[in-house]
Amino acid sequence: MAEEDKLASLRSLMASHSPPLHALVVPSEDYHQSEYVSARDKRRAFISGFTGSAGLALVTMEEARLWTDGRYFLQAAQELNDQWKLMRMGEDPPVDIWMADNLPKDAAIGVDPWCVSVDTAQKWERAFSKKQQKLIQTPRNLVDEVWISRPPLELNPVAVHPPQFSGRSVADKLKDLRENLVQEKARGILITTLDEVAWLYNIRGTDVSYCPVVHAFAVVTLYSAFLYVDQRKLSSEVNIVMKENGIEVRDYGAVTSDVTLLASDQLKPISSTNATRASISESGHHNNNSSSTNFIWVDPGTCCFALYSKLNANEVFLQQSPLALAKALKNPVEMDGLKKAHIRDGAAVVQYLVWLDKQMQELYGASGYFLEVENIKKDVNTIRLTEVSASDKLEQFRASKEHFRGLSFPTISSVGPNAAIIHYSPDAKSCADLDPNSIYLFDSGAQYLDGTTDITRTVHFGKPTKHEKACYTAVLKGHIALGNAQFPSGTNGNTLDVLARIPLWKYGLDYRHGTGHGIGSYLNVHEGPHQISFRPAARNVPLQASMTVTDEPGYYEDGNFGIRLENVLIIKEADTEFNFDDKGYLTFEHITWAPYQTKLIDFSLLVPEEIEWLNNYHSKCSDILAPYLDESEKAWLKKATQPVCVC
C-alpha cells in the first residue's frame, strides 16, 4: 500500500469512528509495552515508515508527526517521507503538550488502550483536561484495519529454562513475590511485562526477535498463579512444570475476563490442587486472614491501560513491579553464566577482528588494524565487504560458540557517516561497503543459554585523522572513568552519568543517549529498573551489588563518523580504606573481553593511571581469551594487547 493511501485509509476510519477522532496516537509498543516487538506488532513502523525501536506517531486529519529521541534523529529524518514531520524529543514539545495546545477544544484523541501504559494514558488525560479534550479507547486497533498484509500470528514453542541456568526455582520466586504482596497489603499482582513473566516462571521463547520471551501475561495471588498464553505453544514438559508449581495455564485472551474477576476477588483456579490454600505473611508463614489485603498490584509504567481499566481504581496499588528489581539482582548461577557467556562472546569478537583485518588488507589494500600508514590503492574487481556481509560473518563466529541461541539485537555494523546514526540498522540492498579510510563501528551481542551479551568496538583499518583519534580517546577516557568509579551505596545512575561525559565536555562534545543499561540473563538486552543516564528516570533506582550495567559513552559527528565503546559491568562491593557513615561502597567489574584499538588512541591525552588500566585490561583480555583461539588468532590478540609504554 502506498504511503499516502495508508494515511488516507486511516483518516477515513478515524472519521467514521464513534465519536469521530480528531487525532490517533500510534505508539511503538505492543500489548506488553515492549521495547522490541514482533513483526505483526510494528504498527508505528508500518504507518510512518520509521523503523527505529523507539517513537510515537500522531495522525490528525491534516498532518502526521513522529516523535523520537536523540538516538534516532538522523535515521528518522532519512526514513520519513514528506507527509511526516519529525518531532525531536528534548527539543520539541512532548506529544501530550503538543496535542493539548494544537488540537481543538473537546477534541477526541484515539489510542488502542492495549498499546499504551497506565502512566502514559493518565499523563495524557491530565494534559487534555485543560481544554476538555478526551482520550478515547478505541475498541479495535485502527492501524490493523488498514494493514492488509500484516504478518500472521506465529506459533513458537515455549521452553523451560532449567535451574542450571536460572539458578532459582519457580517456587522460590513465587514465595518471595507473595511475601512482597503481603508487605504491601495486596492480594494479587498483574504481570504484563514479557521478560518478567519469563523470569518468574523460568520459561523462554522466540515470540519476539532477539528477545527470548513468550507472549504471555501472568496473575499471581496469595492463593494461586496463572499463565495466559496460546496453549498450542506449550510442550508436555512445560505443562508438567507449570502444574508442579501450582500454575494454572489459561488461554492468552482469557486475561481480559480474568482481570475483571480478579477485581471482584472471584478469580479462582479450576483445580483446587493448583491453589495455595493460605496467604503468606511477611515472615513467610501461612496466615488464613487476608482481610487486610485488598489491593491489586499494577506496575503503571508497564501495564496496559486496557487491563487497568478492568480494575477498581481505588483498589489498585500502582507501583513498579517487585519483579523488576528481583530480576536485575543476578543470583550466583546467573552471574557465573554471564561471565562465561561474555568470555565465549569475546572470543568470537576477536576472531571477527582477525578475519576482518585480513580481509581489509587483502581486498582493499588497507594498512590494517596495526599499521598507521596511507592505504595502498588497489584495483578491486573481486568480492567486496558490506556492512551486512561483515556482520553476517560476526554472527557466524558467535553461532559456533556453546549455548548460542541467536543475536540479542540487530547488529549495528556501520561505516563512516552511517556510524553517526546511533542505532543504525544496515539493509542488504542499500548498505555501504566497508572503507579502509573510514571509521567502522560495530555494536552487537548474542543470546546464550547462560547469559546475554552486548559489546561495541570502533576500529579503523587505514590512517585515522588527528581529530578522529582525539574523539576516540575522549570516549575511551570517559569509558575508563566510569568503569573505575567507586561510589557509596545508594548512588543512582543519574549521579554517575557525568563521569563518562566530562572528557567529552572538555572539548565541547557530547552524545544523545544514556551511558548504561542493565542486561538480562538470557533475557532482554535492555533491562531495568536501573540505568546510568542523564534522564530523570535514572534517579529512581539506586545501583546495587549483583546488578549488571553497560558502560557505553560515544561521540557522533553527523555526516562523518561515530565512535562508541561498550563493556558490560557487574556491580560489586568495593574494598575501600574507609567507610564513611557506614554506607558501604560499590564499584564495577568488567566482564566483556575484547581489545581497544591502540592506533586510534592519542596517548598524549591519557594520564598514567589510564594507561595502566588499559595495559591491565589488555593483559587479562589476552589471558582469558587465549584458550578459545587458534594459534594465528592468539598471535594477533597478543599483538593487539601488547602493553603500551609512554615515557
PDB file of C-alpha atoms in Angstrom, residues 160 169-175 177-178 191 196-203 216-221 223-229 231 234 236-251 258 268-276:
ATOM      1  CA  VAL A 160      11.691 -24.493  30.212  1.00  0.00           C
ATOM      2  CA  SER A 169      13.270 -22.352  41.289  1.00  0.00           C
ATOM      3  CA  VAL A 170       9.841 -21.048  40.354  1.00  0.00           C
ATOM      4  CA  ALA A 171       8.631 -21.992  43.837  1.00  0.00           C
ATOM      5  CA  ASP A 172      11.249 -19.753  45.471  1.00  0.00           C
ATOM      6  CA  LYS A 173      10.407 -16.840  43.192  1.00  0.00           C
ATOM      7  CA  LEU A 174       6.668 -17.215  43.872  1.00  0.00           C
ATOM      8  CA  LYS A 175       7.321 -17.365  47.614  1.00  0.00           C
ATOM      9  CA  LEU A 177       6.662 -12.461  45.327  1.00  0.00           C
ATOM     10  CA  ARG A 178       3.833 -13.395  47.700  1.00  0.00           C
ATOM     11  CA  ILE A 191       2.275  -9.120  35.470  1.00  0.00           C
ATOM     12  CA  GLU A 196       9.083 -10.637  33.978  1.00  0.00           C
ATOM     13  CA  VAL A 197       6.697 -13.451  33.063  1.00  0.00           C
ATOM     14  CA  ALA A 198       9.577 -15.424  31.531  1.00  0.00           C
ATOM     15  CA  TRP A 199      11.826 -14.830  34.542  1.00  0.00           C
ATOM     16  CA  LEU A 200       9.190 -15.656  37.168  1.00  0.00           C
ATOM     17  CA  TYR A 201       8.059 -18.920  35.577  1.00  0.00           C
ATOM     18  CA  ASN A 202      11.501 -19.927  34.210  1.00  0.00           C
ATOM     19  CA  ILE A 203      10.327 -20.140  30.611  1.00  0.00           C
ATOM     20  CA  ALA A 216       2.043 -14.124  27.840  1.00  0.00           C
ATOM     21  CA  PHE A 217       0.502 -12.491  30.878  1.00  0.00           C
ATOM     22  CA  ALA A 218       0.593 -13.716  34.461  1.00  0.00           C
ATOM     23  CA  VAL A 219      -1.553 -13.200  37.534  1.00  0.00           C
ATOM     24  CA  VAL A 220      -0.309 -14.230  40.959  1.00  0.00           C
ATOM     25  CA  THR A 221      -2.450 -14.043  44.067  1.00  0.00           C
ATOM     26  CA  TYR A 223      -3.535 -18.384  46.803  1.00  0.00           C
ATOM     27  CA  SER A 224      -2.928 -19.110  43.134  1.00  0.00           C
ATOM     28  CA  ALA A 225      -0.928 -18.399  39.992  1.00  0.00           C
ATOM     29  CA  PHE A 226      -1.964 -18.173  36.336  1.00  0.00           C
ATOM     30  CA  LEU A 227      -0.199 -18.097  32.969  1.00  0.00           C
ATOM     31  CA  TYR A 228      -2.086 -16.662  29.977  1.00  0.00           C
ATOM     32  CA  VAL A 229      -0.587 -17.954  26.749  1.00  0.00           C
ATOM     33  CA  GLN A 231      -1.560 -23.176  24.818  1.00  0.00           C
ATOM     34  CA  LEU A 234       3.348 -25.495  25.278  1.00  0.00           C
ATOM     35  CA  SER A 236       4.201 -31.592  27.781  1.00  0.00           C
ATOM     36  CA  GLU A 237       7.374 -30.679  29.701  1.00  0.00           C
ATOM     37  CA  VAL A 238       6.239 -27.077  30.123  1.00  0.00           C
ATOM     38  CA  ASN A 239       2.755 -28.171  31.196  1.00  0.00           C
ATOM     39  CA  ILE A 240       4.227 -30.540  33.768  1.00  0.00           C
ATOM     40  CA  VAL A 241       6.461 -27.824  35.216  1.00  0.00           C
ATOM     41  CA  MET A 242       3.520 -25.421  35.405  1.00  0.00           C
ATOM     42  CA  LYS A 243       1.392 -27.987  37.206  1.00  0.00           C
ATOM     43  CA  GLU A 244       4.179 -28.888  39.629  1.00  0.00           C
ATOM     44  CA  ASN A 245       4.423 -25.236  40.628  1.00  0.00           C
ATOM     45  CA  GLY A 246       0.689 -24.708  41.045  1.00  0.00           C
ATOM     46  CA  ILE A 247       0.401 -22.520  37.946  1.00  0.00           C
ATOM     47  CA  GLU A 248      -2.836 -22.812  36.014  1.00  0.00           C
ATOM     48  CA  VAL A 249      -2.470 -22.280  32.267  1.00  0.00           C
ATOM     49  CA  ARG A 250      -5.227 -20.386  30.504  1.00  0.00           C
ATOM     50  CA  ASP A 251      -5.694 -19.001  27.001  1.00  0.00           C
ATOM     51  CA  ASP A 258      -9.946 -12.931  34.441  1.00  0.00           C
ATOM     52  CA  LYS A 268     -10.240 -18.943  41.296  1.00  0.00           C
ATOM     53  CA  PRO A 269      -8.288 -21.827  39.771  1.00  0.00           C
ATOM     54  CA  ILE A 270     -10.381 -24.574  38.223  1.00  0.00           C
ATOM     55  CA  SER A 271      -8.442 -27.273  40.043  1.00  0.00           C
ATOM     56  CA  SER A 272      -8.277 -26.843  43.801  1.00  0.00           C
ATOM     57  CA  THR A 273      -4.985 -28.736  43.839  1.00  0.00           C
ATOM     58  CA  ASN A 274      -3.393 -25.851  41.973  1.00  0.00           C
ATOM     59  CA  ALA A 275      -4.221 -23.365  44.665  1.00  0.00           C
ATOM     60  CA  THR A 276      -2.205 -22.391  47.678  1.00  0.00           C
TER      61      THR A 276
END
